Amino acid sequence: MPPPARSPGYLLTTLANALGRVAAARELQWMKQALQVGLPEHVPKMSIDTMVARRARGEPLQYILGTQPFGLLNLLTRRPVLIPRPETEHWTIRLSQTIAPSRDTPVSLLDICTGSGCIPLLLCHLWPRGSVHAIGVDISADAVQLSRENASICGIPTASGSDACHQNVFTPVLGDIFDSATWSSRLLLPPFDVITSNPPYISQEEYEGLSPSVKDYEDPRALLGDPPDSVDQRGLSFYHRIAQLTAEMKLLKPGGFIAFEVGEKQAHDVRRIVQDEAGIQDTEIWQDPWGKERVVVGRS
Ligand SMILES: C[S@@+](CC[C@H](N)C(=O)[O-])C[C@H]1O[C@@H](n2cnc3c(N)ncnc32)[C@H](O)[C@@H]1O
């Protein structure tokens, strides 16, 4: 026999002890709504008591409910794939308004370290039909699988079919961007019109100080910006690698656009890497909604 259900007062108090009263009331409401509407297929059936117990132990709400809004999309979320963040959503929308592809002037887009696929999928959703073919590369099989499922629930095809010119297409690719074999894939054919990336950018020192709700649930590979043997431990290794690839493999078309999300206080270092190592001089820095320098953008 299942244990008797806890009273609403008990659930609220349990959550409030972990989150504070205001957040607890709000999240309890969301949990009830999610149960009423029905959880996504990939989320095992559970009671509100289980949801509250998991949340009170520090698990992110998005992993419990299995979704996270991102622009107009409602994306699936699943451990250990990084939960899309609001700052990424903000600049992705801004980018969609900065570049204006059309069916007559379509663009190719490469999203490096694609995770849930949030960046290319939102762009595929916002740009006109038939105006973009996006490719997302990631080292994690969990991420590639989730990005494929996200494309499916967003109605974005993942293989170019006969009517591809009438649709926006997203192709997820499994690969390590530090491994040269990844770049010989027939799916990754440079040059691209647009390169986006929100790579891992947390230094080891910062990682130690992250909250358990991040460190215990999200893939360390999605967070740590430097291989352990890297001489420079400031979280910048992925930017150096992407800049090197851009220069050596001519990843970007002339007149092409890049947008790289950066961590706190990294914007000027990354801008220098983009200029000196990728050879893209025309750069600017975008702030996030909280006034932090968050994205380095550039035009070749
Ligand atoms: C910060 S997360 C970003 C995910 C997604 N773009 C977003 O904004 O939510 C970084 C992603 O990089 C992937 N990653 C880490 N190392 C990688 C590598 N060497 N090659 C390709 N992808 C890598 C991780 O699996 C993770 O999904």
mmCIF file of C-alpha atoms and ligand atoms in Angstrom:
data_model
loop_
_atom_site.group_PDB
_atom_site.id
_atom_site.type_symbol
_atom_site.label_atom_id
_atom_site.label_comp_id
_atom_site.label_asym_id
_atom_site.label_seq_id
_atom_site.Cartn_x
_atom_site.Cartn_y
_atom_site.Cartn_z
ATOM 1 C CA MET A 1 0.000 0.000 0.000
ATOM 2 C CA PRO A 2 1.404 3.485 -0.858
ATOM 3 C CA PRO A 3 2.104 5.712 2.168
ATOM 4 C CA PRO A 4 -0.692 8.203 2.965
ATOM 5 C CA ALA A 5 -0.430 11.525 1.085
ATOM 6 C CA ARG A 6 1.113 14.406 3.027
ATOM 7 C CA SER A 7 -1.077 17.399 3.847
ATOM 8 C CA PRO A 8 -0.716 20.606 1.750
ATOM 9 C CA GLY A 9 0.596 22.386 4.873
ATOM 10 C CA TYR A 10 3.313 19.760 5.378
ATOM 11 C CA LEU A 11 4.372 19.991 1.701
ATOM 12 C CA LEU A 12 4.549 23.785 1.819
ATOM 13 C CA THR A 13 6.569 23.776 5.037
ATOM 14 C CA THR A 14 8.991 21.148 3.678
ATOM 15 C CA LEU A 15 9.574 23.198 0.532
ATOM 16 C CA ALA A 16 9.736 26.494 2.430
ATOM 17 C CA ASN A 17 12.512 25.108 4.654
ATOM 18 C CA ALA A 18 14.566 24.506 1.526
ATOM 19 C CA LEU A 19 13.574 27.451 -0.699
ATOM 20 C CA GLY A 20 11.941 30.136 1.442
ATOM 21 C CA ARG A 21 8.183 30.746 1.653
ATOM 22 C CA VAL A 22 7.648 32.782 -1.539
ATOM 23 C CA ALA A 23 9.518 30.393 -3.854
ATOM 24 C CA ALA A 24 7.965 27.392 -2.096
ATOM 25 C CA ALA A 25 4.391 28.603 -2.701
ATOM 26 C CA ARG A 26 5.175 29.382 -6.345
ATOM 27 C CA GLU A 27 6.895 26.058 -7.059
ATOM 28 C CA LEU A 28 4.218 24.011 -5.272
ATOM 29 C CA GLN A 29 1.674 25.663 -7.552
ATOM 30 C CA TRP A 30 3.756 24.764 -10.640
ATOM 31 C CA MET A 31 4.068 21.161 -9.475
ATOM 32 C CA LYS A 32 0.287 20.883 -9.029
ATOM 33 C CA GLN A 33 -0.294 22.420 -12.465
ATOM 34 C CA ALA A 34 2.236 20.050 -14.073
ATOM 35 C CA LEU A 35 0.460 17.051 -12.526
ATOM 36 C CA GLN A 36 -2.904 18.328 -13.776
ATOM 37 C CA VAL A 37 -1.667 18.931 -17.321
ATOM 38 C CA GLY A 38 0.398 15.699 -17.328
ATOM 39 C CA LEU A 39 4.168 15.249 -17.201
ATOM 40 C CA PRO A 40 6.150 14.616 -20.419
ATOM 41 C CA GLU A 41 6.460 10.985 -21.524
ATOM 42 C CA HIS A 42 10.088 10.630 -20.439
ATOM 43 C CA VAL A 43 9.282 11.601 -16.828
ATOM 44 C CA PRO A 44 8.299 8.647 -14.601
ATOM 45 C CA LYS A 45 4.867 8.980 -12.932
ATOM 46 C CA MET A 46 5.163 10.402 -9.419
ATOM 47 C CA SER A 47 3.099 11.957 -6.655
ATOM 48 C CA ILE A 48 3.352 15.529 -5.428
ATOM 49 C CA ASP A 49 4.962 14.161 -2.236
ATOM 50 C CA THR A 50 7.814 12.697 -4.307
ATOM 51 C CA MET A 51 8.206 15.946 -6.233
ATOM 52 C CA VAL A 52 8.440 17.957 -3.029
ATOM 53 C CA ALA A 53 10.889 15.504 -1.425
ATOM 54 C CA ARG A 54 13.166 15.632 -4.501
ATOM 55 C CA ARG A 55 13.023 19.412 -4.683
ATOM 56 C CA ALA A 56 13.709 19.754 -0.949
ATOM 57 C CA ARG A 57 16.852 17.617 -1.458
ATOM 58 C CA GLY A 58 18.076 20.246 -3.949
ATOM 59 C CA GLU A 59 17.158 18.736 -7.323
ATOM 60 C CA PRO A 60 16.404 21.438 -9.927
ATOM 61 C CA LEU A 61 12.663 21.817 -10.580
ATOM 62 C CA GLN A 62 13.270 21.465 -14.333
ATOM 63 C CA TYR A 63 14.591 17.914 -13.896
ATOM 64 C CA ILE A 64 11.588 16.995 -11.732
ATOM 65 C CA LEU A 65 8.981 18.450 -14.120
ATOM 66 C CA GLY A 66 10.981 17.496 -17.219
ATOM 67 C CA THR A 67 10.614 20.782 -19.100
ATOM 68 C CA GLN A 68 11.934 24.358 -19.279
ATOM 69 C CA PRO A 69 10.464 27.213 -21.339
ATOM 70 C CA PHE A 70 12.982 28.727 -23.779
ATOM 71 C CA GLY A 71 11.490 31.592 -25.766
ATOM 72 C CA LEU A 72 8.231 30.282 -27.142
ATOM 73 C CA LEU A 73 9.480 26.700 -26.928
ATOM 74 C CA ASN A 74 8.892 24.330 -24.033
ATOM 75 C CA LEU A 75 12.013 22.152 -24.113
ATOM 76 C CA LEU A 76 12.487 18.755 -22.507
ATOM 77 C CA THR A 77 15.028 18.630 -19.697
ATOM 78 C CA ARG A 78 16.698 15.488 -18.356
ATOM 79 C CA ARG A 79 19.710 14.764 -16.138
ATOM 80 C CA PRO A 80 22.597 15.299 -16.750
ATOM 81 C CA VAL A 81 22.065 17.574 -19.780
ATOM 82 C CA LEU A 82 22.482 21.259 -18.882
ATOM 83 C CA ILE A 83 19.182 23.069 -18.226
ATOM 84 C CA PRO A 84 18.879 26.007 -20.668
ATOM 85 C CA ARG A 85 19.409 29.298 -18.825
ATOM 86 C CA PRO A 86 17.442 32.576 -19.177
ATOM 87 C CA GLU A 87 20.570 34.539 -20.178
ATOM 88 C CA THR A 88 21.073 32.143 -23.130
ATOM 89 C CA GLU A 89 17.416 32.554 -24.079
ATOM 90 C CA HIS A 90 17.824 36.350 -24.001
ATOM 91 C CA TRP A 91 20.779 36.556 -26.400
ATOM 92 C CA THR A 92 19.397 33.883 -28.704
ATOM 93 C CA ILE A 93 16.277 36.011 -29.207
ATOM 94 C CA ARG A 94 18.462 39.088 -29.786
ATOM 95 C CA LEU A 95 20.538 37.165 -32.335
ATOM 96 C CA SER A 96 17.345 36.096 -34.136
ATOM 97 C CA GLN A 97 16.559 39.799 -34.577
ATOM 98 C CA THR A 98 20.117 40.763 -35.600
ATOM 99 C CA ILE A 99 20.400 38.374 -38.529
ATOM 100 C CA ALA A 100 17.536 38.173 -41.001
ATOM 101 C CA PRO A 101 17.776 35.037 -43.168
ATOM 102 C CA SER A 102 14.989 34.258 -45.603
ATOM 103 C CA ARG A 103 14.047 31.433 -47.946
ATOM 104 C CA ASP A 104 15.831 33.339 -50.726
ATOM 105 C CA THR A 105 18.915 34.017 -48.597
ATOM 106 C CA PRO A 106 19.146 31.008 -46.249
ATOM 107 C CA VAL A 107 21.949 30.529 -43.733
ATOM 108 C CA SER A 108 23.912 27.555 -42.451
ATOM 109 C CA LEU A 109 24.437 27.568 -38.695
ATOM 110 C CA LEU A 110 26.860 25.595 -36.524
ATOM 111 C CA ASP A 111 26.091 25.440 -32.793
ATOM 112 C CA ILE A 112 29.141 24.167 -30.922
ATOM 113 C CA CYS A 113 28.376 22.409 -27.590
ATOM 114 C CA THR A 114 24.668 22.269 -28.313
ATOM 115 C CA GLY A 115 23.421 20.464 -25.169
ATOM 116 C CA SER A 116 19.599 20.359 -25.267
ATOM 117 C CA GLY A 117 19.733 22.052 -28.695
ATOM 118 C CA CYS A 118 18.113 25.163 -27.204
ATOM 119 C CA ILE A 119 20.025 27.773 -29.268
ATOM 120 C CA PRO A 120 19.633 26.308 -32.789
ATOM 121 C CA LEU A 121 16.086 25.067 -32.112
ATOM 122 C CA LEU A 122 14.873 28.486 -30.995
ATOM 123 C CA LEU A 123 16.516 30.090 -34.053
ATOM 124 C CA CYS A 124 14.912 27.446 -36.299
ATOM 125 C CA HIS A 125 11.598 28.305 -34.656
ATOM 126 C CA LEU A 126 11.966 32.099 -34.938
ATOM 127 C CA TRP A 127 13.421 32.401 -38.441
ATOM 128 C CA PRO A 128 11.216 31.982 -41.532
ATOM 129 C CA ARG A 129 10.608 28.470 -42.837
ATOM 130 C CA GLY A 130 13.317 27.300 -45.220
ATOM 131 C CA SER A 131 15.798 29.970 -44.061
ATOM 132 C CA VAL A 132 18.223 27.935 -41.890
ATOM 133 C CA HIS A 133 19.937 24.570 -41.748
ATOM 134 C CA ALA A 134 21.402 24.218 -38.255
ATOM 135 C CA ILE A 135 23.914 21.663 -36.996
ATOM 136 C CA GLY A 136 24.549 21.091 -33.296
ATOM 137 C CA VAL A 137 27.642 19.225 -32.092
ATOM 138 C CA ASP A 138 28.096 17.822 -28.590
ATOM 139 C CA ILE A 139 30.356 15.276 -26.869
ATOM 140 C CA SER A 140 27.524 13.874 -24.739
ATOM 141 C CA ALA A 141 25.297 11.106 -26.155
ATOM 142 C CA ASP A 142 22.627 12.135 -23.602
ATOM 143 C CA ALA A 143 22.686 15.693 -24.952
ATOM 144 C CA VAL A 144 22.554 14.628 -28.595
ATOM 145 C CA GLN A 145 19.601 12.330 -27.869
ATOM 146 C CA LEU A 146 17.764 15.054 -25.930
ATOM 147 C CA SER A 147 18.373 17.646 -28.654
ATOM 148 C CA ARG A 148 16.889 15.188 -31.159
ATOM 149 C CA GLU A 149 13.792 14.709 -28.975
ATOM 150 C CA ASN A 150 13.518 18.470 -28.543
ATOM 151 C CA ALA A 151 13.634 18.979 -32.298
ATOM 152 C CA SER A 152 10.865 16.422 -32.637
ATOM 153 C CA ILE A 153 8.527 18.053 -30.087
ATOM 154 C CA CYS A 154 9.224 21.471 -31.688
ATOM 155 C CA GLY A 155 8.269 20.097 -35.118
ATOM 156 C CA ILE A 156 11.747 20.696 -36.562
ATOM 157 C CA PRO A 157 13.007 17.882 -38.830
ATOM 158 C CA THR A 158 16.442 16.427 -38.020
ATOM 159 C CA ALA A 159 17.351 15.235 -41.506
ATOM 160 C CA SER A 160 17.135 17.127 -44.746
ATOM 161 C CA GLY A 161 14.343 15.537 -46.752
ATOM 162 C CA SER A 162 13.008 16.370 -50.161
ATOM 163 C CA ASP A 163 11.092 19.407 -48.884
ATOM 164 C CA ALA A 164 14.017 20.679 -46.774
ATOM 165 C CA CYS A 165 14.018 23.964 -48.661
ATOM 166 C CA HIS A 166 10.549 24.645 -47.218
ATOM 167 C CA GLN A 167 11.543 23.857 -43.630
ATOM 168 C CA ASN A 168 14.195 24.728 -41.111
ATOM 169 C CA VAL A 169 16.280 21.677 -40.302
ATOM 170 C CA PHE A 170 18.390 20.750 -37.260
ATOM 171 C CA THR A 171 21.051 18.027 -37.425
ATOM 172 C CA PRO A 172 22.556 16.864 -34.114
ATOM 173 C CA VAL A 173 26.074 15.416 -34.302
ATOM 174 C CA LEU A 174 27.933 13.466 -31.610
ATOM 175 C CA GLY A 175 31.557 14.585 -31.379
ATOM 176 C CA ASP A 176 34.389 16.011 -29.308
ATOM 177 C CA ILE A 177 35.435 19.390 -30.683
ATOM 178 C CA PHE A 178 39.038 18.784 -29.497
ATOM 179 C CA ASP A 179 39.220 15.591 -31.591
ATOM 180 C CA SER A 180 40.213 16.238 -35.197
ATOM 181 C CA ALA A 181 38.182 13.161 -36.287
ATOM 182 C CA THR A 182 34.996 15.100 -35.389
ATOM 183 C CA TRP A 183 35.794 17.632 -38.092
ATOM 184 C CA SER A 184 36.098 15.023 -40.804
ATOM 185 C CA SER A 185 32.394 14.125 -40.383
ATOM 186 C CA ARG A 186 30.519 14.605 -43.641
ATOM 187 C CA LEU A 187 27.818 16.363 -41.578
ATOM 188 C CA LEU A 188 30.173 19.158 -40.489
ATOM 189 C CA LEU A 189 30.942 20.856 -43.748
ATOM 190 C CA PRO A 190 32.432 24.349 -43.389
ATOM 191 C CA PRO A 191 32.148 27.209 -44.038
ATOM 192 C CA PHE A 192 29.063 28.308 -42.065
ATOM 193 C CA ASP A 193 27.203 31.612 -42.152
ATOM 194 C CA VAL A 194 26.661 31.655 -38.389
ATOM 195 C CA ILE A 195 28.536 30.000 -35.513
ATOM 196 C CA THR A 196 26.989 30.035 -32.052
ATOM 197 C CA SER A 197 28.291 28.515 -28.840
ATOM 198 C CA ASN A 198 27.601 28.415 -25.150
ATOM 199 C CA PRO A 199 30.589 26.238 -24.239
ATOM 200 C CA PRO A 200 31.628 25.065 -20.766
ATOM 201 C CA TYR A 201 33.372 28.088 -19.201
ATOM 202 C CA ILE A 202 33.594 27.551 -15.442
ATOM 203 C CA SER A 203 37.096 27.399 -13.935
ATOM 204 C CA GLN A 204 37.947 24.536 -11.557
ATOM 205 C CA GLU A 205 38.109 27.026 -8.675
ATOM 206 C CA GLU A 206 34.638 28.408 -9.444
ATOM 207 C CA TYR A 207 33.285 24.888 -9.904
ATOM 208 C CA GLU A 208 34.199 23.983 -6.318
ATOM 209 C CA GLY A 209 31.967 26.847 -5.135
ATOM 210 C CA LEU A 210 28.894 25.995 -7.248
ATOM 211 C CA SER A 211 25.697 25.120 -5.412
ATOM 212 C CA PRO A 212 24.953 21.394 -4.957
ATOM 213 C CA SER A 213 21.808 21.794 -7.086
ATOM 214 C CA VAL A 214 24.118 22.471 -10.043
ATOM 215 C CA LYS A 215 27.156 20.331 -9.158
ATOM 216 C CA ASP A 216 25.237 17.220 -8.073
ATOM 217 C CA TYR A 217 22.864 17.133 -11.045
ATOM 218 C CA GLU A 218 24.354 18.748 -14.171
ATOM 219 C CA ASP A 219 27.122 17.075 -16.173
ATOM 220 C CA PRO A 220 30.560 18.421 -15.120
ATOM 221 C CA ARG A 221 31.484 18.255 -18.807
ATOM 222 C CA ALA A 222 28.812 20.911 -19.447
ATOM 223 C CA LEU A 223 30.385 23.240 -16.889
ATOM 224 C CA LEU A 224 34.173 22.855 -16.621
ATOM 225 C CA GLY A 225 35.923 25.080 -19.139
ATOM 226 C CA ASP A 226 39.421 23.540 -19.018
ATOM 227 C CA PRO A 227 40.786 20.011 -19.344
ATOM 228 C CA PRO A 228 42.589 19.082 -16.072
ATOM 229 C CA ASP A 229 46.000 19.161 -17.808
ATOM 230 C CA SER A 230 45.461 22.650 -19.280
ATOM 231 C CA VAL A 231 48.122 25.193 -18.246
ATOM 232 C CA ASP A 232 45.565 28.008 -18.270
ATOM 233 C CA GLN A 233 42.790 27.283 -15.764
ATOM 234 C CA ARG A 234 40.602 30.364 -16.326
ATOM 235 C CA GLY A 235 37.810 28.502 -18.133
ATOM 236 C CA LEU A 236 38.853 29.741 -21.585
ATOM 237 C CA SER A 237 40.034 26.526 -23.302
ATOM 238 C CA PHE A 238 36.902 26.091 -25.443
ATOM 239 C CA TYR A 239 37.175 29.636 -26.829
ATOM 240 C CA HIS A 240 40.827 29.035 -27.796
ATOM 241 C CA ARG A 241 39.815 25.784 -29.528
ATOM 242 C CA ILE A 242 36.860 27.346 -31.380
ATOM 243 C CA ALA A 243 39.022 30.278 -32.483
ATOM 244 C CA GLN A 244 41.742 27.887 -33.690
ATOM 245 C CA LEU A 245 39.164 25.852 -35.656
ATOM 246 C CA THR A 246 37.700 29.035 -37.131
ATOM 247 C CA ALA A 247 41.110 30.156 -38.360
ATOM 248 C CA GLU A 248 42.548 26.803 -39.470
ATOM 249 C CA MET A 249 39.445 25.176 -40.938
ATOM 250 C CA LYS A 250 37.877 28.372 -42.275
ATOM 251 C CA LEU A 251 34.729 27.514 -40.306
ATOM 252 C CA LEU A 252 33.118 30.909 -40.981
ATOM 253 C CA LYS A 253 32.159 32.432 -44.342
ATOM 254 C CA PRO A 254 33.380 35.967 -45.143
ATOM 255 C CA GLY A 255 30.699 38.279 -43.731
ATOM 256 C CA GLY A 256 29.633 35.482 -41.351
ATOM 257 C CA PHE A 257 28.499 36.023 -37.768
ATOM 258 C CA ILE A 258 29.653 34.484 -34.471
ATOM 259 C CA ALA A 259 28.024 34.650 -31.033
ATOM 260 C CA PHE A 260 29.753 33.087 -28.007
ATOM 261 C CA GLU A 261 28.279 33.157 -24.512
ATOM 262 C CA VAL A 262 30.882 33.868 -21.816
ATOM 263 C CA GLY A 263 31.169 33.584 -18.047
ATOM 264 C CA GLU A 264 31.497 36.405 -15.573
ATOM 265 C CA LYS A 265 34.458 38.720 -16.324
ATOM 266 C CA GLN A 266 35.509 36.660 -19.380
ATOM 267 C CA ALA A 267 34.082 38.918 -22.094
ATOM 268 C CA HIS A 268 37.226 40.963 -22.769
ATOM 269 C CA ASP A 269 39.544 37.935 -22.768
ATOM 270 C CA VAL A 270 37.210 36.119 -25.155
ATOM 271 C CA ARG A 271 36.934 39.173 -27.389
ATOM 272 C CA ARG A 272 40.746 39.214 -27.606
ATOM 273 C CA ILE A 273 40.808 35.487 -28.433
ATOM 274 C CA VAL A 274 38.223 36.054 -31.196
ATOM 275 C CA GLN A 275 40.248 38.934 -32.624
ATOM 276 C CA ASP A 276 43.788 37.570 -32.257
ATOM 277 C CA GLU A 277 43.229 33.839 -32.797
ATOM 278 C CA ALA A 278 40.117 33.647 -35.020
ATOM 279 C CA GLY A 279 41.061 36.844 -36.899
ATOM 280 C CA ILE A 280 37.615 38.446 -36.460
ATOM 281 C CA GLN A 281 38.184 42.133 -35.749
ATOM 282 C CA ASP A 282 34.653 43.528 -35.905
ATOM 283 C CA THR A 283 33.396 42.491 -32.468
ATOM 284 C CA GLU A 284 31.079 43.723 -29.757
ATOM 285 C CA ILE A 285 29.914 42.610 -26.322
ATOM 286 C CA TRP A 286 26.250 42.131 -25.433
ATOM 287 C CA GLN A 287 24.957 42.373 -21.896
ATOM 288 C CA ASP A 288 22.424 40.067 -20.320
ATOM 289 C CA PRO A 289 19.175 41.346 -18.739
ATOM 290 C CA TRP A 290 21.048 41.746 -15.408
ATOM 291 C CA GLY A 291 23.678 44.064 -16.900
ATOM 292 C CA LYS A 292 26.472 41.459 -17.062
ATOM 293 C CA GLU A 293 28.728 41.222 -20.125
ATOM 294 C CA ARG A 294 27.461 37.903 -21.451
ATOM 295 C CA VAL A 295 28.089 37.435 -25.184
ATOM 296 C CA VAL A 296 30.910 38.193 -27.584
ATOM 297 C CA VAL A 297 29.560 38.698 -31.089
ATOM 298 C CA GLY A 298 31.539 39.326 -34.239
ATOM 299 C CA ARG A 299 31.310 39.636 -37.986
ATOM 300 C CA SER A 300 34.135 38.378 -40.220
HETATM 301 C C1 LIG B 1 27.324 24.994 -21.043
HETATM 302 S S1 LIG B 1 26.652 23.565 -21.856
HETATM 303 C C2 LIG B 1 25.668 24.395 -23.070
HETATM 304 C C3 LIG B 1 24.527 23.609 -23.600
HETATM 305 C C4 LIG B 1 23.547 24.443 -24.459
HETATM 306 N N1 LIG B 1 24.226 25.033 -25.590
HETATM 307 C C5 LIG B 1 22.884 25.521 -23.624
HETATM 308 O O1 LIG B 1 23.156 26.705 -23.864
HETATM 309 O O2 LIG B 1 22.116 25.184 -22.723
HETATM 310 C C6 LIG B 1 28.045 22.986 -22.730
HETATM 311 C C7 LIG B 1 27.869 21.705 -23.563
HETATM 312 O O3 LIG B 1 29.164 21.382 -24.118
HETATM 313 C C8 LIG B 1 29.269 19.986 -24.240
HETATM 314 N N2 LIG B 1 30.700 19.636 -24.342
HETATM 315 C C9 LIG B 1 31.618 19.567 -23.353
HETATM 316 N N3 LIG B 1 32.812 19.228 -23.836
HETATM 317 C C10 LIG B 1 32.673 19.099 -25.178
HETATM 318 C C11 LIG B 1 33.566 18.763 -26.232
HETATM 319 N N4 LIG B 1 34.865 18.526 -26.000
HETATM 320 N N5 LIG B 1 33.083 18.711 -27.492
HETATM 321 C C12 LIG B 1 31.763 18.956 -27.744
HETATM 322 N N6 LIG B 1 30.857 19.284 -26.774
HETATM 323 C C13 LIG B 1 31.314 19.364 -25.518
HETATM 324 C C14 LIG B 1 28.589 19.465 -22.996
HETATM 325 O O4 LIG B 1 28.202 18.118 -23.145
HETATM 326 C C15 LIG B 1 27.416 20.445 -22.849
HETATM 327 O O5 LIG B 1 26.262 19.930 -23.435
#
